[in-house]
Amino acid sequence: MSAWETVIGLEVHAELRTETKMFCSCPNRFGGEPNTLVCPVCLGLPGSLPVLNSKAVEHAAAVGIALHCRVQGSVFHRKNYFYPDMPKDYQISQYDRPIDADGWLELPGGKRVGIERAHLEEDTGKSTHVGGAGRINDADHSLVDFNRAGVPLLEIVSRPELHSAEEARAYVEELRAILVASGASDGRMEEGSLRVDANVSVRPAGSAVLGTRCEIKNMNSLRSLGRAVEHEAARQVRLLEGGGRVAQETRHWDEAEGRTTTMRSKEEADDYRYFPEPDLVPLDPDPQWLEVLRAGLPAMPSQRRASVAAAAGMEPGSEAVATVVRLGLDRYVEAAVAAGADAALAVRRLANEVAAEAGSVDNLTPDAWVALLRMEAGGELTTAQARTVLKDLLAAGGDPAAIAAAHGFEVLGGEALAGALDQVIAAEPEAWARYLAGEDKLQGLIIGRLKAATAGKADLAAAAGLLASRRAAGR
Ligand code: ADP
Ligand code: MG
Ligand code: ZN
């Protein structure tokens, strides 16, 4: 495969989070009894007129801002084609004047991926093919549910700038996080609120010319997106290496078989007979309104990664930082910073131990968290002990000092510590004399011996204090 480069461009359809549908007042709700959330408008009955949902426009503009797009004047068009679950026989969409154009998003590793456009449109209904294998080809009959017809969609089209299955998945994860953060979508792929079509081509490595692409449909998870892209790229490489050519077409991903099959050829351009929708006026966003939207947006994942990284003195592109932000654990880093605890240690513990528990922090109060970080950074707990205490805190909450004590992770201070120091001095008289005489570098050796003599239970802050007072006293 190394002689070939994979090129991927993604088209993501996001159902927008609105109370009502795109052009009527029917509820926008998933999972109702079939054909109960319908009216003359979304059933396409003659004489009905569309009325634009302003919340959908607001979501589209907010996403455009979050994706660094130009949010511009836009026009609705009718896209004409026959589909049994599309009652008007045309879909209201945006064509040459989409609401959002020319943006980008940043993957956690730092790579920027161009966004060509994002446009508003309406969803279709849903067909269920009964009998046979559930595909239209061998079904006895089909049922149509129009509940989804007219649900607001934003289609976000990337530039062909992704080059592996991992990058394609990372792009969708990042886009999903942005859609959720901006409030535009619930991002649920399993409920179909987020649907991804992948355009895949291959070209000789180093070539600047794009190869012929295929468009893959029907991937229901990030995992199947990755599998489909890998399979499709390998299929095209095999074809080209065998002297064949790739035919531009739409292909269906078969999850069970793990392969793509031809759905329809795209050799001749689709002719949708687009024309401006006569029942809707063009949109012309007011710059002041856009500023209000921009000001109302929360920090996007890339900005949060930058903040967490800066707080912890780490690289924004580091995987640990990305994990903390992906799991929404930023506030635990902020709590560490506010309390003057070790923020880099906080990021490591969150990205490892807390992430291993799926990031569920219901039982972890910021106070207990900071106290635990202090105990570990201050040497009261070894790394292994701190991990054990954290596991207990995540499982059931509580006071880290009490949990440590219950595990027998007590630290030695006071008399016991002083006794241990006397043993170390007896064993290392020369090092001790030099330390007393002012050789600071020997402190490390003495503390090391002290740790060994106490089986790692020495309270290191107390030990440092003890050493200082003994040196002041000269013995
Ligand atoms: P269509 O109108 O057929 O959907 P577009 O030009 O709008 O075609 O492109 C759709 C998607 O295909 C975009 O995400 C784009 O990045 C991607 N794309 C275009 N050409 C290629 C190619 N040769 N290889 C991979 N992806 C491509
Ligand atoms: Mg397309
Ligand atoms: Zn309706």
Tab-separated table of N, CA and C in Angstrom, residues 165-311:
chain	number	residue	atom	x	y	z
A	165	ALA	N	-7.847	5.842	7.438
A	165	ALA	CA	-9.051	5.532	8.197
A	165	ALA	C	-9.023	6.238	9.549
A	166	GLU	N	-7.833	6.290	10.184
A	166	GLU	CA	-7.718	6.933	11.504
A	166	GLU	C	-8.062	8.421	11.397
A	167	GLU	N	-7.538	9.058	10.335
A	167	GLU	CA	-7.830	10.492	10.174
A	167	GLU	C	-9.313	10.721	9.916
A	168	ALA	N	-9.932	9.841	9.131
A	168	ALA	CA	-11.358	9.987	8.839
A	168	ALA	C	-12.169	9.880	10.128
A	169	ARG	N	-11.795	8.920	10.964
A	169	ARG	CA	-12.506	8.750	12.241
A	169	ARG	C	-12.269	9.940	13.156
A	170	ALA	N	-11.020	10.406	13.200
A	170	ALA	CA	-10.696	11.543	14.072
A	170	ALA	C	-11.473	12.781	13.620
A	171	TYR	N	-11.613	12.936	12.295
A	171	TYR	CA	-12.356	14.087	11.761
A	171	TYR	C	-13.822	14.024	12.215
A	172	VAL	N	-14.433	12.840	12.084
A	172	VAL	CA	-15.846	12.728	12.470
A	172	VAL	C	-16.008	12.939	13.975
A	173	GLU	N	-15.078	12.387	14.758
A	173	GLU	CA	-15.151	12.596	16.222
A	173	GLU	C	-15.053	14.068	16.574
A	174	GLU	N	-14.137	14.768	15.900
A	174	GLU	CA	-13.940	16.193	16.186
A	174	GLU	C	-15.168	16.989	15.750
A	175	LEU	N	-15.676	16.664	14.556
A	175	LEU	CA	-16.854	17.380	14.061
A	175	LEU	C	-18.041	17.120	14.988
A	176	ARG	N	-18.185	15.885	15.415
A	176	ARG	CA	-19.279	15.563	16.332
A	176	ARG	C	-19.154	16.381	17.619
A	177	ALA	N	-17.941	16.468	18.158
A	177	ALA	CA	-17.734	17.222	19.400
A	177	ALA	C	-18.092	18.698	19.199
A	178	ILE	N	-17.779	19.235	18.017
A	178	ILE	CA	-18.092	20.644	17.726
A	178	ILE	C	-19.608	20.830	17.595
A	179	LEU	N	-20.268	19.883	16.919
A	179	LEU	CA	-21.725	19.964	16.755
A	179	LEU	C	-22.428	19.897	18.104
A	180	VAL	N	-21.927	19.028	18.980
A	180	VAL	CA	-22.542	18.880	20.305
A	180	VAL	C	-22.261	20.125	21.149
A	181	ALA	N	-21.008	20.604	21.116
A	181	ALA	CA	-20.638	21.780	21.923
A	181	ALA	C	-21.443	22.999	21.508
A	182	SER	N	-21.694	23.143	20.205
A	182	SER	CA	-22.426	24.330	19.759
A	182	SER	C	-23.931	24.174	19.971
A	183	GLY	N	-24.358	22.998	20.421
A	183	GLY	CA	-25.775	22.775	20.706
A	183	GLY	C	-26.584	22.430	19.463
A	184	ALA	N	-25.912	22.276	18.313
A	184	ALA	CA	-26.633	22.080	17.062
A	184	ALA	C	-27.175	20.664	16.896
A	185	SER	N	-26.488	19.679	17.512
A	185	SER	CA	-26.874	18.279	17.282
A	185	SER	C	-26.606	17.459	18.539
A	186	ASP	N	-27.335	16.354	18.681
A	186	ASP	CA	-27.019	15.463	19.805
A	186	ASP	C	-25.902	14.492	19.408
A	187	GLY	N	-25.533	14.461	18.117
A	187	GLY	CA	-24.371	13.697	17.661
A	187	GLY	C	-24.505	12.195	17.752
A	188	ARG	N	-25.748	11.671	17.870
A	188	ARG	CA	-25.900	10.223	18.069
A	188	ARG	C	-25.878	9.476	16.743
A	189	MET	N	-24.754	8.837	16.478
A	189	MET	CA	-24.625	8.077	15.229
A	189	MET	C	-25.559	6.878	15.220
A	190	GLU	N	-25.737	6.253	16.391
A	190	GLU	CA	-26.538	5.028	16.459
A	190	GLU	C	-28.022	5.317	16.221
A	191	GLU	N	-28.471	6.556	16.449
A	191	GLU	CA	-29.873	6.913	16.165
A	191	GLU	C	-30.000	7.591	14.810
A	192	GLY	N	-28.867	7.676	14.103
A	192	GLY	CA	-28.909	8.270	12.767
A	192	GLY	C	-28.915	9.787	12.783
A	193	SER	N	-28.684	10.426	13.936
A	193	SER	CA	-28.623	11.902	13.937
A	193	SER	C	-27.369	12.393	13.250
A	194	LEU	N	-26.375	11.506	13.126
A	194	LEU	CA	-25.137	11.871	12.438
A	194	LEU	C	-24.845	10.770	11.434
A	195	ARG	N	-24.868	11.111	10.132
A	195	ARG	CA	-24.650	10.093	9.107
A	195	ARG	C	-23.494	10.525	8.217
A	196	VAL	N	-22.634	9.585	7.911
A	196	VAL	CA	-21.399	9.913	7.185
A	196	VAL	C	-21.347	9.176	5.856
A	197	ASP	N	-21.101	9.907	4.776
A	197	ASP	CA	-20.777	9.303	3.487
A	197	ASP	C	-19.311	9.587	3.232
A	198	ALA	N	-18.586	8.577	2.751
A	198	ALA	CA	-17.139	8.739	2.537
A	198	ALA	C	-16.810	8.659	1.056
A	199	ASN	N	-16.150	9.690	0.537
A	199	ASN	CA	-15.623	9.652	-0.837
A	199	ASN	C	-14.178	9.209	-0.744
A	200	VAL	N	-13.860	8.117	-1.440
A	200	VAL	CA	-12.529	7.519	-1.324
A	200	VAL	C	-11.902	7.372	-2.699
A	201	SER	N	-10.652	7.795	-2.799
A	201	SER	CA	-9.886	7.514	-4.015
A	201	SER	C	-8.455	7.179	-3.606
A	202	VAL	N	-7.673	6.669	-4.545
A	202	VAL	CA	-6.244	6.435	-4.277
A	202	VAL	C	-5.454	7.037	-5.437
A	203	ARG	N	-4.202	7.363	-5.157
A	203	ARG	CA	-3.338	7.892	-6.217
A	203	ARG	C	-1.906	7.489	-5.890
A	204	PRO	N	-1.024	7.459	-6.915
A	204	PRO	CA	0.368	7.119	-6.614
A	204	PRO	C	0.913	8.120	-5.593
A	205	ALA	N	1.643	7.611	-4.578
A	205	ALA	CA	2.196	8.498	-3.551
A	205	ALA	C	2.989	9.608	-4.213
A	206	GLY	N	2.773	10.847	-3.777
A	206	GLY	CA	3.507	11.977	-4.335
A	206	GLY	C	2.774	12.669	-5.474
A	207	SER	N	1.767	12.025	-6.052
A	207	SER	CA	1.021	12.631	-7.150
A	207	SER	C	0.164	13.786	-6.634
A	208	ALA	N	-0.003	14.820	-7.473
A	208	ALA	CA	-0.820	15.965	-7.075
A	208	ALA	C	-2.218	15.881	-7.681
A	209	VAL	N	-2.432	14.883	-8.543
A	209	VAL	CA	-3.719	14.747	-9.221
A	209	VAL	C	-4.606	13.777	-8.444
A	210	LEU	N	-5.881	14.127	-8.275
A	210	LEU	CA	-6.787	13.234	-7.552
A	210	LEU	C	-7.181	12.052	-8.427
A	211	GLY	N	-7.298	10.893	-7.807
A	211	GLY	CA	-7.789	9.720	-8.525
A	211	GLY	C	-9.304	9.747	-8.618
A	212	THR	N	-9.869	8.791	-9.375
A	212	THR	CA	-11.330	8.684	-9.463
A	212	THR	C	-11.868	8.142	-8.153
A	213	ARG	N	-12.951	8.743	-7.672
A	213	ARG	CA	-13.442	8.375	-6.338
A	213	ARG	C	-14.710	7.537	-6.398
A	214	CYS	N	-14.947	6.816	-5.307
A	214	CYS	CA	-16.231	6.167	-5.080
A	214	CYS	C	-16.822	6.748	-3.808
A	215	GLU	N	-18.130	6.828	-3.759
A	215	GLU	CA	-18.799	7.340	-2.564
A	215	GLU	C	-19.400	6.166	-1.808
A	216	ILE	N	-19.013	6.013	-0.545
A	216	ILE	CA	-19.481	4.871	0.252
A	216	ILE	C	-20.578	5.324	1.197
A	217	LYS	N	-21.668	4.583	1.221
A	217	LYS	CA	-22.795	4.899	2.107
A	217	LYS	C	-23.052	3.745	3.068
A	218	ASN	N	-23.886	4.032	4.074
A	218	ASN	CA	-24.375	3.017	5.007
A	218	ASN	C	-23.362	2.603	6.076
A	219	MET	N	-22.589	3.544	6.578
A	219	MET	CA	-21.730	3.216	7.730
A	219	MET	C	-22.384	3.776	8.978
A	220	ASN	N	-22.614	2.892	9.969
A	220	ASN	CA	-23.420	3.302	11.127
A	220	ASN	C	-22.617	3.575	12.375
A	221	SER	N	-21.309	3.511	12.268
A	221	SER	CA	-20.485	3.774	13.447
A	221	SER	C	-19.114	4.215	12.966
A	222	LEU	N	-18.333	4.757	13.898
A	222	LEU	CA	-16.966	5.162	13.548
A	222	LEU	C	-16.161	3.943	13.141
A	223	ARG	N	-16.442	2.832	13.804
A	223	ARG	CA	-15.717	1.606	13.500
A	223	ARG	C	-15.992	1.177	12.052
A	224	SER	N	-17.273	1.190	11.644
A	224	SER	CA	-17.537	0.762	10.270
A	224	SER	C	-17.013	1.779	9.267
A	225	LEU	N	-16.985	3.057	9.617
A	225	LEU	CA	-16.366	4.052	8.730
A	225	LEU	C	-14.900	3.681	8.467
A	226	GLY	N	-14.172	3.383	9.535
A	226	GLY	CA	-12.765	3.015	9.392
A	226	GLY	C	-12.589	1.767	8.554
A	227	ARG	N	-13.411	0.759	8.838
A	227	ARG	CA	-13.313	-0.492	8.077
A	227	ARG	C	-13.638	-0.270	6.604
A	228	ALA	N	-14.703	0.487	6.341
A	228	ALA	CA	-15.148	0.702	4.962
A	228	ALA	C	-14.075	1.438	4.156
A	229	VAL	N	-13.478	2.469	4.756
A	229	VAL	CA	-12.453	3.243	4.058
A	229	VAL	C	-11.256	2.353	3.733
A	230	GLU	N	-10.828	1.557	4.704
A	230	GLU	CA	-9.672	0.691	4.482
A	230	GLU	C	-9.956	-0.332	3.384
A	231	HIS	N	-11.132	-0.923	3.485
A	231	HIS	CA	-11.503	-1.924	2.485
A	231	HIS	C	-11.579	-1.320	1.093
A	232	GLU	N	-12.200	-0.152	0.987
A	232	GLU	CA	-12.400	0.478	-0.315
A	232	GLU	C	-11.064	0.897	-0.944
A	233	ALA	N	-10.164	1.455	-0.125
A	233	ALA	CA	-8.858	1.874	-0.664
A	233	ALA	C	-8.102	0.651	-1.171
A	234	ALA	N	-8.146	-0.443	-0.411
A	234	ALA	CA	-7.443	-1.661	-0.823
A	234	ALA	C	-8.047	-2.214	-2.114
A	235	ARG	N	-9.369	-2.149	-2.232
A	235	ARG	CA	-10.034	-2.634	-3.451
A	235	ARG	C	-9.572	-1.837	-4.669
A	236	GLN	N	-9.490	-0.505	-4.516
A	236	GLN	CA	-9.088	0.337	-5.646
A	236	GLN	C	-7.621	0.086	-6.021
A	237	VAL	N	-6.757	-0.108	-5.011
A	237	VAL	CA	-5.338	-0.379	-5.298
A	237	VAL	C	-5.212	-1.693	-6.071
A	238	ARG	N	-5.954	-2.714	-5.623
A	238	ARG	CA	-5.903	-4.010	-6.314
A	238	ARG	C	-6.325	-3.855	-7.770
A	239	LEU	N	-7.424	-3.100	-7.957
A	239	LEU	CA	-7.935	-2.872	-9.319
A	239	LEU	C	-6.876	-2.201	-10.194
A	240	LEU	N	-6.268	-1.120	-9.680
A	240	LEU	CA	-5.305	-0.345	-10.476
A	240	LEU	C	-4.045	-1.158	-10.736
A	241	GLU	N	-3.594	-1.905	-9.701
A	241	GLU	CA	-2.375	-2.697	-9.889
A	241	GLU	C	-2.614	-3.833	-10.867
A	242	GLY	N	-3.860	-4.261	-10.996
A	242	GLY	CA	-4.195	-5.318	-11.958
A	242	GLY	C	-4.445	-4.755	-13.346
A	243	GLY	N	-4.177	-3.452	-13.532
A	243	GLY	CA	-4.334	-2.862	-14.853
A	243	GLY	C	-5.735	-2.349	-15.136
A	244	GLY	N	-6.622	-2.407	-14.142
A	244	GLY	CA	-7.995	-1.926	-14.355
A	244	GLY	C	-8.125	-0.451	-14.032
A	245	ARG	N	-9.354	0.041	-14.082
A	245	ARG	CA	-9.595	1.426	-13.685
A	245	ARG	C	-10.766	1.473	-12.701
A	246	VAL	N	-10.795	2.537	-11.901
A	246	VAL	CA	-11.873	2.717	-10.917
A	246	VAL	C	-13.026	3.432	-11.613
A	247	ALA	N	-14.218	2.879	-11.493
A	247	ALA	CA	-15.393	3.539	-12.054
A	247	ALA	C	-16.019	4.412	-10.973
A	248	GLN	N	-16.339	5.657	-11.309
A	248	GLN	CA	-16.967	6.528	-10.312
A	248	GLN	C	-18.382	6.041	-10.041
A	249	GLU	N	-18.649	5.704	-8.793
A	249	GLU	CA	-19.968	5.158	-8.458
A	249	GLU	C	-20.242	5.303	-6.980
A	250	THR	N	-21.480	5.033	-6.613
A	250	THR	CA	-21.873	5.012	-5.215
A	250	THR	C	-21.883	3.565	-4.769
A	251	ARG	N	-21.228	3.278	-3.646
A	251	ARG	CA	-21.125	1.893	-3.178
A	251	ARG	C	-21.708	1.759	-1.789
A	252	HIS	N	-22.224	0.573	-1.525
A	252	HIS	CA	-22.916	0.280	-0.275
A	252	HIS	C	-21.981	-0.517	0.631
A	253	TRP	N	-21.787	-0.062	1.885
A	253	TRP	CA	-20.946	-0.803	2.827
A	253	TRP	C	-21.788	-1.907	3.471
A	254	ASP	N	-21.335	-3.132	3.336
A	254	ASP	CA	-22.010	-4.274	3.958
A	254	ASP	C	-21.238	-4.648	5.216
A	255	GLU	N	-21.816	-4.305	6.354
A	255	GLU	CA	-21.121	-4.470	7.643
A	255	GLU	C	-20.829	-5.949	7.934
A	256	ALA	N	-21.807	-6.815	7.637
A	256	ALA	CA	-21.634	-8.234	7.959
A	256	ALA	C	-20.574	-8.883	7.066
A	257	GLU	N	-20.608	-8.535	5.772
A	257	GLU	CA	-19.652	-9.122	4.820
A	257	GLU	C	-18.290	-8.433	4.867
A	258	GLY	N	-18.264	-7.203	5.410
A	258	GLY	CA	-17.022	-6.448	5.472
A	258	GLY	C	-16.524	-6.010	4.108
A	259	ARG	N	-17.448	-5.643	3.213
A	259	ARG	CA	-17.020	-5.181	1.885
A	259	ARG	C	-18.027	-4.183	1.310
A	260	THR	N	-17.610	-3.495	0.240
A	260	THR	CA	-18.519	-2.561	-0.431
A	260	THR	C	-19.002	-3.178	-1.729
A	261	THR	N	-20.252	-2.844	-2.118
A	261	THR	CA	-20.792	-3.339	-3.386
A	261	THR	C	-21.420	-2.167	-4.141
A	262	THR	N	-21.523	-2.321	-5.450
A	262	THR	CA	-22.062	-1.232	-6.279
A	262	THR	C	-23.520	-0.958	-5.951
A	263	MET	N	-23.877	0.318	-5.769
A	263	MET	CA	-25.283	0.711	-5.604
A	263	MET	C	-25.778	1.334	-6.899
A	264	ARG	N	-25.049	2.372	-7.357
A	264	ARG	CA	-25.422	2.995	-8.631
A	264	ARG	C	-24.202	3.688	-9.231
A	265	SER	N	-24.182	3.689	-10.557
A	265	SER	CA	-23.066	4.296	-11.276
A	265	SER	C	-23.208	5.812	-11.254
A	266	LYS	N	-22.084	6.515	-11.258
A	266	LYS	CA	-22.127	7.981	-11.270
A	266	LYS	C	-21.438	8.506	-12.515
A	267	GLU	N	-21.313	7.635	-13.537
A	267	GLU	CA	-20.563	8.024	-14.736
A	267	GLU	C	-21.131	9.293	-15.363
A	268	GLU	N	-22.454	9.333	-15.546
A	268	GLU	CA	-23.043	10.582	-16.044
A	268	GLU	C	-23.492	11.376	-14.815
A	269	ALA	N	-23.249	12.698	-14.864
A	269	ALA	CA	-23.548	13.554	-13.711
A	269	ALA	C	-25.039	13.471	-13.372
A	270	ASP	N	-25.345	13.443	-12.067
A	270	ASP	CA	-26.739	13.452	-11.635
A	270	ASP	C	-27.375	14.749	-12.111
A	271	ASP	N	-28.576	14.668	-12.611
A	271	ASP	CA	-29.265	15.891	-13.012
A	271	ASP	C	-30.471	16.098	-12.116
A	272	TYR	N	-30.316	16.974	-11.155
A	272	TYR	CA	-31.386	17.202	-10.182
A	272	TYR	C	-32.296	18.369	-10.576
A	273	ARG	N	-32.006	18.986	-11.713
A	273	ARG	CA	-32.833	20.121	-12.159
A	273	ARG	C	-33.032	21.120	-11.014
A	274	TYR	N	-31.934	21.492	-10.393
A	274	TYR	CA	-32.019	22.476	-9.311
A	274	TYR	C	-32.653	23.774	-9.806
A	275	PHE	N	-33.563	24.333	-9.020
A	275	PHE	CA	-33.974	25.730	-9.268
A	275	PHE	C	-34.342	26.365	-7.930
A	276	PRO	N	-34.261	27.690	-7.824
A	276	PRO	CA	-34.513	28.353	-6.540
A	276	PRO	C	-35.921	28.049	-6.034
A	277	GLU	N	-36.040	27.758	-4.766
A	277	GLU	CA	-37.331	27.436	-4.151
A	277	GLU	C	-38.188	28.707	-4.126
A	278	PRO	N	-39.288	28.705	-4.880
A	278	PRO	CA	-40.065	29.956	-5.006
A	278	PRO	C	-40.844	30.321	-3.743
A	279	ASP	N	-40.994	29.370	-2.811
A	279	ASP	CA	-41.802	29.643	-1.613
A	279	ASP	C	-40.975	30.101	-0.417
A	280	LEU	N	-39.648	30.283	-0.619
A	280	LEU	CA	-38.793	30.741	0.484
A	280	LEU	C	-37.916	31.896	0.010
A	281	VAL	N	-37.722	32.872	0.892
A	281	VAL	CA	-36.865	34.005	0.504
A	281	VAL	C	-35.403	33.652	0.771
A	282	PRO	N	-34.471	34.297	0.069
A	282	PRO	CA	-33.040	34.102	0.361
A	282	PRO	C	-32.734	34.579	1.780
A	283	LEU	N	-31.675	34.016	2.371
A	283	LEU	CA	-31.261	34.418	3.720
A	283	LEU	C	-30.095	35.382	3.619
A	284	ASP	N	-30.109	36.385	4.486
A	284	ASP	CA	-29.025	37.364	4.474
A	284	ASP	C	-28.651	37.647	5.932
A	285	PRO	N	-27.663	36.911	6.471
A	285	PRO	CA	-27.400	37.037	7.902
A	285	PRO	C	-26.859	38.420	8.289
A	286	ASP	N	-27.430	38.967	9.355
A	286	ASP	CA	-27.029	40.260	9.886
A	286	ASP	C	-25.710	40.094	10.662
A	287	PRO	N	-24.673	40.861	10.307
A	287	PRO	CA	-23.374	40.713	10.988
A	287	PRO	C	-23.480	40.834	12.509
A	288	GLN	N	-24.371	41.698	12.996
A	288	GLN	CA	-24.505	41.860	14.449
A	288	GLN	C	-25.078	40.602	15.102
A	289	TRP	N	-26.026	39.997	14.402
A	289	TRP	CA	-26.612	38.744	14.893
A	289	TRP	C	-25.541	37.658	14.955
A	290	LEU	N	-24.679	37.635	13.929
A	290	LEU	CA	-23.592	36.643	13.925
A	290	LEU	C	-22.641	36.878	15.096
A	291	GLU	N	-22.398	38.138	15.428
A	291	GLU	CA	-21.519	38.436	16.570
A	291	GLU	C	-22.134	37.939	17.868
A	292	VAL	N	-23.456	38.088	17.994
A	292	VAL	CA	-24.157	37.595	19.196
A	292	VAL	C	-23.995	36.071	19.282
A	293	LEU	N	-24.154	35.400	18.139
A	293	LEU	CA	-23.999	33.935	18.126
A	293	LEU	C	-22.574	33.551	18.519
A	294	ARG	N	-21.599	34.260	17.934
A	294	ARG	CA	-20.195	33.957	18.224
A	294	ARG	C	-19.916	34.108	19.724
A	295	ALA	N	-20.438	35.187	20.305
A	295	ALA	CA	-20.187	35.452	21.732
A	295	ALA	C	-20.852	34.393	22.605
A	296	GLY	N	-21.941	33.784	22.101
A	296	GLY	CA	-22.670	32.806	22.909
A	296	GLY	C	-22.112	31.395	22.829
A	297	LEU	N	-21.142	31.184	21.933
A	297	LEU	CA	-20.601	29.825	21.775
A	297	LEU	C	-19.635	29.485	22.914
A	298	PRO	N	-19.718	28.267	23.443
A	298	PRO	CA	-18.728	27.855	24.448
A	298	PRO	C	-17.389	27.549	23.767
A	299	ALA	N	-16.359	27.307	24.569
A	299	ALA	CA	-15.050	26.957	24.004
A	299	ALA	C	-15.183	25.659	23.219
A	300	MET	N	-14.599	25.621	22.030
A	300	MET	CA	-14.618	24.415	21.204
A	300	MET	C	-13.468	23.500	21.640
A	301	PRO	N	-13.537	22.203	21.261
A	301	PRO	CA	-12.518	21.250	21.747
A	301	PRO	C	-11.079	21.695	21.500
A	302	SER	N	-10.798	22.296	20.338
A	302	SER	CA	-9.394	22.668	20.063
A	302	SER	C	-8.933	23.763	21.030
A	303	GLN	N	-9.849	24.699	21.356
A	303	GLN	CA	-9.484	25.745	22.323
A	303	GLN	C	-9.294	25.139	23.711
A	304	ARG	N	-10.144	24.173	24.058
A	304	ARG	CA	-10.023	23.531	25.372
A	304	ARG	C	-8.720	22.752	25.453
A	305	ARG	N	-8.330	22.089	24.347
A	305	ARG	CA	-7.053	21.364	24.367
A	305	ARG	C	-5.904	22.340	24.596
A	306	ALA	N	-5.999	23.516	23.941
A	306	ALA	CA	-4.941	24.514	24.115
A	306	ALA	C	-4.880	24.963	25.577
A	307	SER	N	-6.038	25.180	26.217
A	307	SER	CA	-6.044	25.637	27.612
A	307	SER	C	-5.481	24.587	28.551
A	308	VAL	N	-5.937	23.341	28.373
A	308	VAL	CA	-5.460	22.263	29.250
A	308	VAL	C	-3.950	22.092	29.083
A	309	ALA	N	-3.496	22.127	27.819
A	309	ALA	CA	-2.065	21.943	27.563
A	309	ALA	C	-1.254	23.066	28.198
A	310	ALA	N	-1.741	24.292	28.075
A	310	ALA	CA	-1.010	25.429	28.649
A	310	ALA	C	-0.951	25.295	30.174
A	311	ALA	N	-2.075	24.897	30.782
A	311	ALA	CA	-2.113	24.763	32.250
A	311	ALA	C	-1.129	23.714	32.734
